[in-house]
């Protein structure tokens, strides 16, 4: 199947294989099977040819067109089935975004809006975030994050099968994320190598949650089973570099005709046995299970628990490759070093000897200058050595990493957090009872602001000019060296320390210690302070909000998880 690899906005919008027409759950065309176990990729080539024909009802848009006077369309990535997907630029926040567009009268426009707004409410950073969902000027469009530095799983698999550790991380992260989504009543239904992205840090992000299924009109009877099987197919492909069905899909060859679904360790030698069995337990169609006949995993929750119960898989040891042909021993012969090779059996002329040393008055002056410089350098080095020795014997000259008794300061690590409270000066709290969710080690929960309109700086309201955020109480004064925060993407944020250790400040005048300078951050802020800051109270301070992911023209922010680093 023809491939189209581009850093794009969704499963159909960018990456993996070209999007194919989908009707119902029993006629998908991405190489998976439907919930009943029947193959649904019987005639992919003809279906693809039909689906790539532009629908006459698709909106007539072009590069440079602006939506809501801020989203400038740059490149059309996909145009089919009445909708189009674009790479665009949010001119207000100066960042790349992805946009799905379809006519307001399209029969799927309402389900798409509903799906986008539901996905935005999840606020889980493991999913590509929906930033806006709007209906205006006879168009419906969904705006979401664009991750240009992430790599599609289809591109990763094109290079070969994954190492067991990488495959384990894939199935662990994706199954946990989808388990969280299903607990909130959301399904993906279009999980494939084009809808999973791997970041440079090894984290996996899922795009198109609920939205791609709504764009394609997919609504199977058993959504949890559909997503679980799709995760099993991803793991199968990661282990074997094959799609676990007879049809080729997503740039991967299918299984040989007539073999049926066979375990990954029977497809390729050296496959991790535990991961092979796990893939078969997730691929529950037609009763396919592991060789030990363990219970199939029918939901992402069950699959995530099965992954957690596996023995730990360690990352591969770094290898030092031997040069091709092995190491070669070089033999040096007296008088032969640097000799030019012979040509046509005749030795080359001997090299011209260097000129004799300078004997003139200029040469003697040059020698004296060089000697003087050498003597000065030796004197300077001796003085520095003596000064260092003297300092070694002076206890007051020891660095901060030594407390005078030869004991090094503790290593930097996440600090224990006693309490988290909402920073909401001069106004009633917005979600004070949710503040503790920012330190519960669960990125699927968090604290969120209300919606503000007209202005992103909390509506430019007089009683909101100090912004909002979360105050973290470390219990006692600590040396804070940095933070690791997951949150709504696009917020302008700074990190401040309190002056007084006795009581928690109630307004900005009590937070004068700068830990992290103000910046517009993505879905995660990992930053280090220029130098350690002694404080007990740390304020994650939000001063400007991104567009409300629930849709509309408002602005909204939030924080999912906070870790404070230090000693």
Coordinates of C-alpha atoms in Angstrom, one line a residue, residues 22-547:
X22 CA -14.5 3.3 6.7
X23 CA -18.1 2.6 7.0
X24 CA -19.1 0.7 10.1
X25 CA -17.2 -1.4 12.6
X26 CA -17.6 -4.4 10.4
X27 CA -15.9 -2.7 7.4
X28 CA -12.8 -1.1 8.7
X29 CA -9.9 -0.7 6.3
X30 CA -6.9 -0.2 8.5
X31 CA -5.9 -3.9 8.5
X32 CA -7.6 -4.7 11.8
X33 CA -10.6 -7.0 12.3
X34 CA -13.9 -5.9 13.6
X35 CA -15.3 -6.8 17.0
X36 CA -16.8 -10.0 15.7
X37 CA -13.4 -11.3 14.4
X38 CA -14.0 -11.1 10.6
X39 CA -11.2 -9.8 8.4
X40 CA -12.1 -6.3 7.2
X41 CA -9.3 -5.6 4.7
X42 CA -10.5 -7.7 1.8
X43 CA -9.9 -5.2 -1.0
X44 CA -7.7 -2.4 0.4
X45 CA -6.3 -1.3 -2.9
X46 CA -9.8 -0.6 -4.5
X47 CA -11.0 1.0 -1.3
X48 CA -8.0 3.3 -1.1
X49 CA -8.5 4.4 -4.6
X50 CA -12.1 5.4 -3.9
X51 CA -11.3 7.1 -0.6
X52 CA -8.6 9.4 -1.9
X53 CA -11.0 10.9 -4.4
X54 CA -11.9 14.4 -3.2
X55 CA -15.5 14.7 -2.0
X56 CA -17.3 17.5 -3.8
X57 CA -18.8 18.6 -0.5
X58 CA -15.4 19.2 1.1
X59 CA -14.9 22.9 2.0
X60 CA -13.0 24.9 -0.6
X61 CA -10.0 26.1 1.4
X62 CA -6.5 27.1 0.5
X63 CA -3.1 27.8 2.1
X64 CA -3.2 31.2 3.8
X65 CA -6.9 31.0 4.7
X66 CA -7.5 32.0 8.3
X67 CA -10.0 30.6 10.8
X68 CA -11.3 32.7 13.6
X69 CA -8.7 35.4 12.5
X70 CA -5.9 33.4 14.1
X71 CA -5.4 29.9 12.6
X72 CA -3.6 30.3 9.3
X73 CA -3.8 27.2 7.1
X74 CA -0.4 26.1 5.8
X75 CA -0.6 22.7 4.1
X76 CA -3.5 20.3 3.4
X77 CA -2.5 16.8 4.6
X78 CA -5.7 14.9 3.9
X79 CA -8.9 15.6 2.0
X80 CA -11.5 12.9 1.9
X81 CA -15.0 11.8 2.9
X82 CA -16.1 15.4 3.1
X83 CA -13.5 16.7 5.6
X84 CA -9.9 17.9 5.3
X85 CA -7.0 18.0 7.7
X86 CA -4.4 20.7 7.7
X87 CA -1.1 21.8 9.2
X88 CA -1.7 25.4 10.4
X89 CA -0.2 28.2 12.5
X90 CA -1.9 29.7 15.5
X91 CA -0.8 33.3 14.9
X92 CA -1.9 34.5 18.4
X93 CA 0.3 32.0 20.3
X94 CA 2.9 31.6 17.4
X95 CA 2.9 27.9 17.4
X96 CA 2.1 25.1 14.9
X97 CA -1.3 23.3 15.3
X98 CA -3.3 20.8 13.4
X99 CA -6.9 21.4 12.1
X100 CA -9.7 19.1 11.0
X101 CA -12.3 21.0 8.9
X102 CA -15.7 19.9 7.6
X103 CA -18.9 21.6 6.5
X104 CA -21.4 22.4 9.2
X105 CA -24.1 20.5 7.2
X106 CA -22.0 17.4 7.1
X107 CA -23.8 14.5 8.8
X108 CA -20.8 13.9 11.0
X109 CA -20.2 17.5 12.1
X110 CA -22.2 17.3 15.3
X111 CA -20.6 14.0 16.4
X112 CA -17.1 15.4 15.6
X113 CA -17.8 18.5 17.8
X114 CA -19.1 16.4 20.6
X115 CA -16.1 14.0 20.4
X116 CA -13.6 16.8 20.3
X117 CA -15.1 18.6 23.4
X118 CA -15.3 15.3 25.3
X119 CA -11.6 14.5 24.5
X120 CA -10.6 18.0 25.6
X121 CA -12.1 17.5 29.0
X122 CA -9.9 14.5 29.6
X123 CA -6.8 16.7 29.9
X124 CA -4.4 13.8 30.0
X125 CA -1.0 14.7 28.6
X126 CA -0.5 11.2 27.2
X127 CA -3.0 12.2 24.5
X128 CA -2.4 14.9 21.8
X129 CA -4.6 17.7 23.3
X130 CA -7.6 19.2 21.5
X131 CA -7.2 23.0 21.8
X132 CA -10.4 24.3 20.2
X133 CA -13.6 23.0 18.7
X134 CA -15.8 25.6 16.9
X135 CA -18.7 26.0 14.5
X136 CA -18.6 29.3 12.5
X137 CA -19.1 30.5 9.0
X138 CA -20.8 27.3 7.9
X139 CA -17.7 25.3 9.0
X140 CA -16.9 23.0 11.8
X141 CA -13.2 22.8 12.8
X142 CA -11.2 21.0 15.5
X143 CA -7.8 22.5 16.4
X144 CA -5.2 20.3 18.3
X145 CA -1.6 20.1 19.2
X146 CA 1.1 19.6 16.6
X147 CA 4.2 17.8 17.7
X148 CA 6.9 18.3 15.0
X149 CA 9.6 16.6 17.0
X150 CA 7.7 13.4 17.6
X151 CA 8.0 10.4 15.4
X152 CA 5.1 8.2 14.2
X153 CA 5.3 4.6 15.3
X154 CA 4.9 3.6 11.6
X155 CA 8.2 5.4 10.9
X156 CA 9.9 3.7 13.9
X157 CA 8.8 0.3 12.7
X158 CA 10.0 0.9 9.2
X159 CA 13.5 0.7 10.6
X160 CA 12.9 -2.8 12.1
X161 CA 11.4 -4.6 15.1
X162 CA 11.7 -3.0 18.5
X163 CA 13.9 -4.2 21.3
X164 CA 11.9 -6.0 24.1
X165 CA 12.4 -3.0 26.4
X166 CA 11.0 -0.6 23.9
X167 CA 8.1 -2.8 23.0
X168 CA 7.3 -3.2 26.7
X169 CA 7.3 0.6 27.1
X170 CA 5.0 0.9 24.1
X171 CA 2.3 -1.5 25.3
X172 CA 2.6 -0.3 28.9
X173 CA 2.1 3.4 28.2
X174 CA -0.6 3.0 25.5
X175 CA -2.6 0.5 27.6
X176 CA -2.5 2.7 30.7
X177 CA -3.5 5.8 28.7
X178 CA -6.4 4.0 27.0
X179 CA -7.6 2.5 30.3
X180 CA -7.8 6.1 31.7
X181 CA -9.7 7.2 28.6
X182 CA -12.2 4.4 28.9
X183 CA -12.8 5.1 32.6
X184 CA -14.0 8.5 31.4
X185 CA -16.2 7.0 28.7
X186 CA -13.9 7.8 25.8
X187 CA -12.7 5.3 23.1
X188 CA -10.3 5.7 20.2
X189 CA -11.4 3.0 17.7
X190 CA -8.7 4.0 15.2
X191 CA -5.5 3.0 17.1
X192 CA -2.8 2.1 14.6
X193 CA 0.9 2.9 14.0
X194 CA 0.0 6.2 12.5
X195 CA -1.9 7.4 15.6
X196 CA 0.9 6.7 18.1
X197 CA 3.8 9.1 18.4
X198 CA 7.1 8.6 20.2
X199 CA 8.9 11.7 21.6
X200 CA 12.6 12.2 21.9
X201 CA 12.4 11.2 25.6
X202 CA 10.8 7.8 24.8
X203 CA 7.3 8.8 25.8
X204 CA 4.3 7.8 23.7
X205 CA 1.5 10.2 22.8
X206 CA -1.8 9.1 21.2
X207 CA -3.6 11.4 18.8
X208 CA -7.2 11.3 17.5
X209 CA -8.9 10.1 20.7
X210 CA -12.6 9.9 19.8
X211 CA -12.3 12.5 17.0
X212 CA -11.0 10.2 14.3
X213 CA -13.7 7.7 14.9
X214 CA -16.3 10.5 14.7
X215 CA -14.8 11.8 11.5
X216 CA -15.0 8.3 10.0
X217 CA -18.4 7.4 11.4
X218 CA -17.2 4.4 13.4
X219 CA -19.2 3.2 16.3
X220 CA -18.6 -0.5 17.1
X221 CA -20.7 -2.4 19.6
X222 CA -17.7 -3.3 21.9
X223 CA -15.4 -0.2 22.0
X224 CA -13.2 -1.5 24.8
X225 CA -12.5 -4.8 23.0
X226 CA -11.8 -2.9 19.7
X227 CA -9.2 -0.7 21.4
X228 CA -7.6 -3.6 23.3
X229 CA -7.2 -5.6 20.1
X230 CA -5.7 -2.6 18.4
X231 CA -3.1 -2.3 21.2
X232 CA -2.3 -6.0 20.8
X233 CA -1.8 -5.4 17.0
X234 CA 0.6 -2.5 17.8
X235 CA 2.6 -4.8 20.2
X236 CA 2.6 -7.6 17.6
X237 CA 3.9 -5.2 14.9
X238 CA 6.6 -3.9 17.3
X239 CA 7.8 -7.4 18.0
X240 CA 7.7 -8.8 14.4
X241 CA 7.6 -5.8 12.0
X242 CA 4.4 -7.5 10.6
X243 CA 0.8 -6.6 10.8
X244 CA -1.1 -9.5 12.5
X245 CA -3.5 -10.0 9.6
X246 CA -3.2 -11.3 6.1
X247 CA -3.5 -7.9 4.5
X248 CA -0.6 -5.4 4.3
X249 CA -1.2 -2.2 6.2
X250 CA 0.6 0.9 7.6
X251 CA 3.7 0.0 5.6
X252 CA 4.0 -3.4 7.2
X253 CA 3.6 -6.8 5.5
X254 CA 0.8 -9.0 6.6
X255 CA 1.0 -12.6 7.7
X256 CA 1.3 -15.3 5.0
X257 CA -2.0 -16.4 3.5
X258 CA -3.7 -19.3 5.2
X259 CA -1.5 -19.3 8.3
X260 CA -4.0 -17.6 10.6
X261 CA -3.0 -15.7 13.6
X262 CA 0.3 -17.2 14.9
X263 CA 2.3 -16.0 18.0
X264 CA 5.0 -13.4 17.4
X265 CA 7.7 -15.8 18.6
X266 CA 6.7 -18.2 15.8
X267 CA 7.0 -15.4 13.2
X268 CA 10.5 -14.2 14.2
X269 CA 13.3 -15.7 16.2
X270 CA 14.4 -14.1 19.4
X271 CA 11.1 -12.5 20.3
X272 CA 10.5 -12.1 24.0
X273 CA 8.2 -14.9 25.1
X274 CA 6.3 -12.9 27.7
X275 CA 5.5 -10.1 25.3
X276 CA 4.6 -12.6 22.6
X277 CA 2.0 -14.2 24.9
X278 CA 0.8 -10.7 25.9
X279 CA 0.1 -9.7 22.3
X280 CA -1.9 -12.9 21.8
X281 CA -4.0 -12.3 24.9
X282 CA -4.9 -8.8 23.6
X283 CA -5.7 -10.1 20.1
X284 CA -8.9 -11.8 21.4
X285 CA -10.6 -12.4 18.1
X286 CA -11.4 -16.0 17.1
X287 CA -10.4 -17.1 20.6
X288 CA -6.7 -16.4 20.0
X289 CA -4.9 -16.6 23.3
X290 CA -1.4 -17.4 24.6
X291 CA 0.0 -20.9 24.5
X292 CA -0.7 -21.3 28.2
X293 CA -4.4 -20.5 27.5
X294 CA -4.4 -17.6 29.9
X295 CA -7.5 -15.5 30.0
X296 CA -7.7 -13.0 27.1
X297 CA -7.5 -9.3 27.8
X298 CA -10.8 -7.8 26.6
X299 CA -10.3 -4.3 28.0
X300 CA -7.4 -1.8 28.2
X301 CA -7.7 -2.0 32.0
X302 CA -7.1 -5.8 31.9
X303 CA -4.3 -5.4 29.5
X304 CA -2.6 -2.7 31.6
X305 CA -2.8 -5.0 34.7
X306 CA -1.3 -7.9 32.7
X307 CA 1.6 -5.7 31.6
X308 CA 2.2 -4.5 35.2
X309 CA 2.2 -8.2 36.4
X310 CA 5.0 -9.1 34.0
X311 CA 8.6 -9.5 35.2
X312 CA 10.6 -6.3 34.7
X313 CA 12.4 -6.0 31.3
X314 CA 15.6 -4.1 31.5
X315 CA 16.9 -1.7 28.8
X316 CA 19.6 -3.1 26.5
X317 CA 23.2 -2.7 27.5
X318 CA 25.1 -0.2 25.4
X319 CA 27.2 -2.1 22.8
X320 CA 30.5 -1.0 21.3
X321 CA 30.6 -2.2 17.7
X322 CA 33.9 -3.6 16.2
X323 CA 34.9 -1.8 13.0
X324 CA 34.0 -3.7 9.8
X325 CA 36.7 -6.4 9.2
X326 CA 37.8 -6.2 12.8
X327 CA 40.7 -4.3 14.3
X328 CA 43.8 -4.1 12.2
X329 CA 47.4 -4.0 13.6
X330 CA 49.6 -1.3 12.2
X331 CA 53.2 -2.1 11.8
X332 CA 55.7 0.7 11.8
X333 CA 59.1 0.2 10.1
X334 CA 62.1 2.4 10.8
X335 CA 62.7 4.9 8.1
X336 CA 59.3 4.1 6.4
X337 CA 56.9 6.3 8.4
X338 CA 55.4 8.9 6.2
X339 CA 56.9 7.6 2.9
X340 CA 54.6 8.2 -0.1
X341 CA 53.5 5.0 -1.9
X342 CA 55.2 3.9 -5.1
X343 CA 53.5 4.5 -8.4
X344 CA 53.7 2.0 -11.3
X345 CA 56.5 0.2 -9.5
X346 CA 58.7 3.3 -9.3
X347 CA 59.4 4.9 -5.9
X348 CA 58.3 8.5 -5.5
X349 CA 60.9 11.2 -5.0
X350 CA 62.1 11.7 -1.5
X351 CA 60.4 14.5 0.4
X352 CA 62.2 17.8 0.5
X353 CA 64.0 18.2 3.9
X354 CA 62.9 21.1 6.1
X355 CA 64.9 24.3 6.0
X356 CA 67.7 24.7 8.5
X357 CA 67.1 26.5 11.7
X358 CA 67.1 30.3 11.6
X359 CA 70.6 31.6 12.4
X360 CA 70.0 35.2 11.6
X361 CA 69.5 38.0 14.1
X362 CA 65.7 37.6 13.6
X363 CA 65.9 33.9 14.3
X364 CA 67.8 34.5 17.6
X365 CA 65.2 37.1 18.7
X366 CA 62.4 34.8 17.9
X367 CA 64.0 32.1 20.1
X368 CA 64.4 34.5 23.0
X369 CA 60.7 35.5 22.7
X370 CA 59.6 31.9 22.8
X371 CA 61.8 31.1 25.8
X372 CA 60.4 34.1 27.7
X373 CA 56.8 33.1 27.0
X374 CA 57.6 29.6 28.3
X375 CA 59.2 30.9 31.5
X376 CA 56.2 33.1 32.1
X377 CA 53.7 30.3 31.6
X378 CA 55.6 28.0 34.0
X379 CA 55.7 30.8 36.6
X380 CA 51.9 31.3 36.3
X381 CA 51.2 27.6 36.6
X382 CA 53.4 27.3 39.7
X383 CA 51.6 30.2 41.3
X384 CA 48.2 28.7 40.6
X385 CA 49.3 25.3 42.0
X386 CA 50.6 26.9 45.2
X387 CA 47.3 28.8 45.6
X388 CA 45.3 25.7 45.2
X389 CA 47.4 23.8 47.8
X390 CA 46.9 26.7 50.3
X391 CA 43.2 26.7 49.7
X392 CA 43.1 22.9 50.3
X393 CA 44.3 23.4 53.8
X394 CA 41.8 26.2 54.6
X395 CA 38.4 24.9 55.7
X396 CA 36.6 28.1 54.9
X397 CA 37.5 27.7 51.2
X398 CA 35.6 24.5 50.7
X399 CA 32.9 24.5 48.1
X400 CA 29.2 24.1 49.0
X401 CA 29.3 20.5 48.0
X402 CA 31.5 19.8 51.1
X403 CA 30.3 20.6 54.6
X404 CA 33.8 20.7 56.1
X405 CA 33.7 17.0 57.1
X406 CA 34.3 15.6 53.7
X407 CA 30.6 14.8 53.4
X408 CA 28.9 15.6 50.0
X409 CA 25.5 17.3 49.8
X410 CA 22.5 15.0 49.0
X411 CA 21.7 14.2 45.4
X412 CA 18.9 16.1 43.7
X413 CA 15.6 14.2 43.8
X414 CA 11.8 14.8 44.0
X415 CA 11.0 16.4 47.3
X416 CA 8.2 15.2 49.6
X417 CA 5.1 17.4 49.3
X418 CA 3.1 18.0 52.5
X419 CA 0.2 19.9 50.9
X420 CA -1.0 21.6 47.7
X421 CA -3.5 24.5 47.7
X422 CA -5.0 26.9 45.1
X423 CA -3.4 30.3 44.6
X424 CA -6.5 32.6 44.2
X425 CA -5.8 36.0 45.7
X426 CA -8.6 38.6 46.1
X427 CA -11.3 36.3 44.8
X428 CA -13.3 33.2 45.6
X429 CA -11.5 29.9 44.8
X430 CA -12.1 28.3 41.4
X431 CA -11.5 24.6 42.3
X432 CA -9.8 24.6 45.7
X433 CA -11.0 21.1 46.5
X434 CA -9.1 19.8 43.4
X435 CA -5.7 21.3 44.3
X436 CA -4.6 18.1 46.0
X437 CA -5.0 16.2 42.7
X438 CA -1.9 17.9 41.4
X439 CA 0.3 15.9 43.8
X440 CA -1.4 12.5 43.8
X441 CA 1.0 10.9 41.3
X442 CA -1.9 10.5 38.8
X443 CA -1.5 12.5 35.6
X444 CA -5.1 11.7 34.6
X445 CA -6.5 13.9 37.4
X446 CA -5.8 17.6 38.2
X447 CA -6.9 21.1 39.0
X448 CA -8.5 23.3 36.3
X449 CA -9.5 26.9 36.1
X450 CA -12.8 28.2 35.1
X451 CA -13.4 29.7 31.6
X452 CA -12.5 33.3 30.9
X453 CA -13.6 35.3 27.9
X454 CA -12.2 38.1 25.7
X455 CA -8.8 38.2 27.3
X456 CA -6.3 35.3 28.0
X457 CA -5.0 37.0 31.2
X458 CA -7.9 35.6 33.2
X459 CA -10.4 37.9 31.4
X460 CA -8.4 41.0 32.3
X461 CA -10.5 41.1 35.4
X462 CA -9.2 43.5 38.2
X463 CA -9.5 40.8 40.8
X464 CA -7.6 38.3 38.7
X465 CA -4.6 40.3 37.7
X466 CA -2.4 38.3 39.9
X467 CA -3.3 35.1 38.0
X468 CA -3.7 31.8 39.7
X469 CA -2.0 28.4 40.2
X470 CA -1.0 26.0 42.9
X471 CA 1.1 26.6 46.0
X472 CA 3.1 23.5 47.1
X473 CA 4.1 23.2 50.8
X474 CA 7.3 21.2 51.2
X475 CA 6.8 21.0 55.0
X476 CA 10.1 22.8 55.8
X477 CA 12.7 24.9 54.1
X478 CA 14.4 23.0 51.3
X479 CA 16.9 23.8 48.5
X480 CA 14.7 23.8 45.4
X481 CA 16.6 23.2 42.1
X482 CA 13.8 22.7 39.6
X483 CA 10.3 21.4 38.8
X484 CA 8.6 18.8 36.6
X485 CA 5.0 19.9 35.9
X486 CA 2.4 18.3 33.5
X487 CA -0.5 20.6 32.6
X488 CA -2.6 22.2 29.9
X489 CA -0.4 23.1 26.9
X490 CA 0.1 26.7 26.0
X491 CA -0.1 28.3 29.4
X492 CA 2.3 31.2 30.4
X493 CA 3.8 30.1 33.7
X494 CA 6.5 30.9 36.2
X495 CA 7.7 29.3 39.4
X496 CA 8.3 31.4 42.5
X497 CA 9.5 30.8 46.1
X498 CA 8.1 32.3 49.2
X499 CA 10.2 34.7 51.3
X500 CA 8.9 33.6 54.8
X501 CA 9.0 30.0 56.0
X502 CA 6.5 30.6 58.8
X503 CA 3.2 31.0 56.9
X504 CA 1.9 30.5 53.3
X505 CA 1.6 33.8 51.4
X506 CA -1.8 34.9 50.2
X507 CA -0.6 37.2 47.4
X508 CA 2.3 37.7 45.0
X509 CA 4.1 40.1 47.4
X510 CA 5.0 37.1 49.5
X511 CA 6.6 35.2 46.5
X512 CA 9.7 37.2 45.5
X513 CA 12.2 34.4 45.0
X514 CA 12.4 33.6 41.3
X515 CA 12.9 29.8 40.7
X516 CA 11.9 29.5 37.0
X517 CA 11.5 32.5 34.7
X518 CA 8.1 33.2 33.0
X519 CA 7.6 31.2 29.8
X520 CA 4.9 29.7 27.5
X521 CA 5.1 26.0 28.1
X522 CA 3.8 22.9 26.4
X523 CA 2.0 20.0 28.1
X524 CA 5.1 19.4 30.3
X525 CA 7.5 21.9 32.0
X526 CA 10.8 20.4 33.0
X527 CA 13.1 23.2 34.1
X528 CA 16.1 23.8 36.4
X529 CA 16.8 26.9 38.5
X530 CA 19.9 28.9 37.8
X531 CA 20.9 28.2 41.4
X532 CA 19.2 26.5 44.3
X533 CA 16.5 28.5 46.1
X534 CA 15.8 28.1 49.8
X535 CA 12.1 28.0 50.4
X536 CA 9.3 26.1 51.9
X537 CA 6.4 27.3 49.7
X538 CA 6.6 27.0 45.9
X539 CA 4.1 28.7 43.6
X540 CA 3.4 27.3 40.2
X541 CA 2.1 30.6 38.9
X542 CA -0.1 30.8 35.8
X543 CA -0.4 34.3 34.3
X544 CA -1.9 33.7 30.8
X545 CA -4.3 31.0 29.6
X546 CA -4.5 29.0 26.4
X547 CA -7.8 28.7 24.4

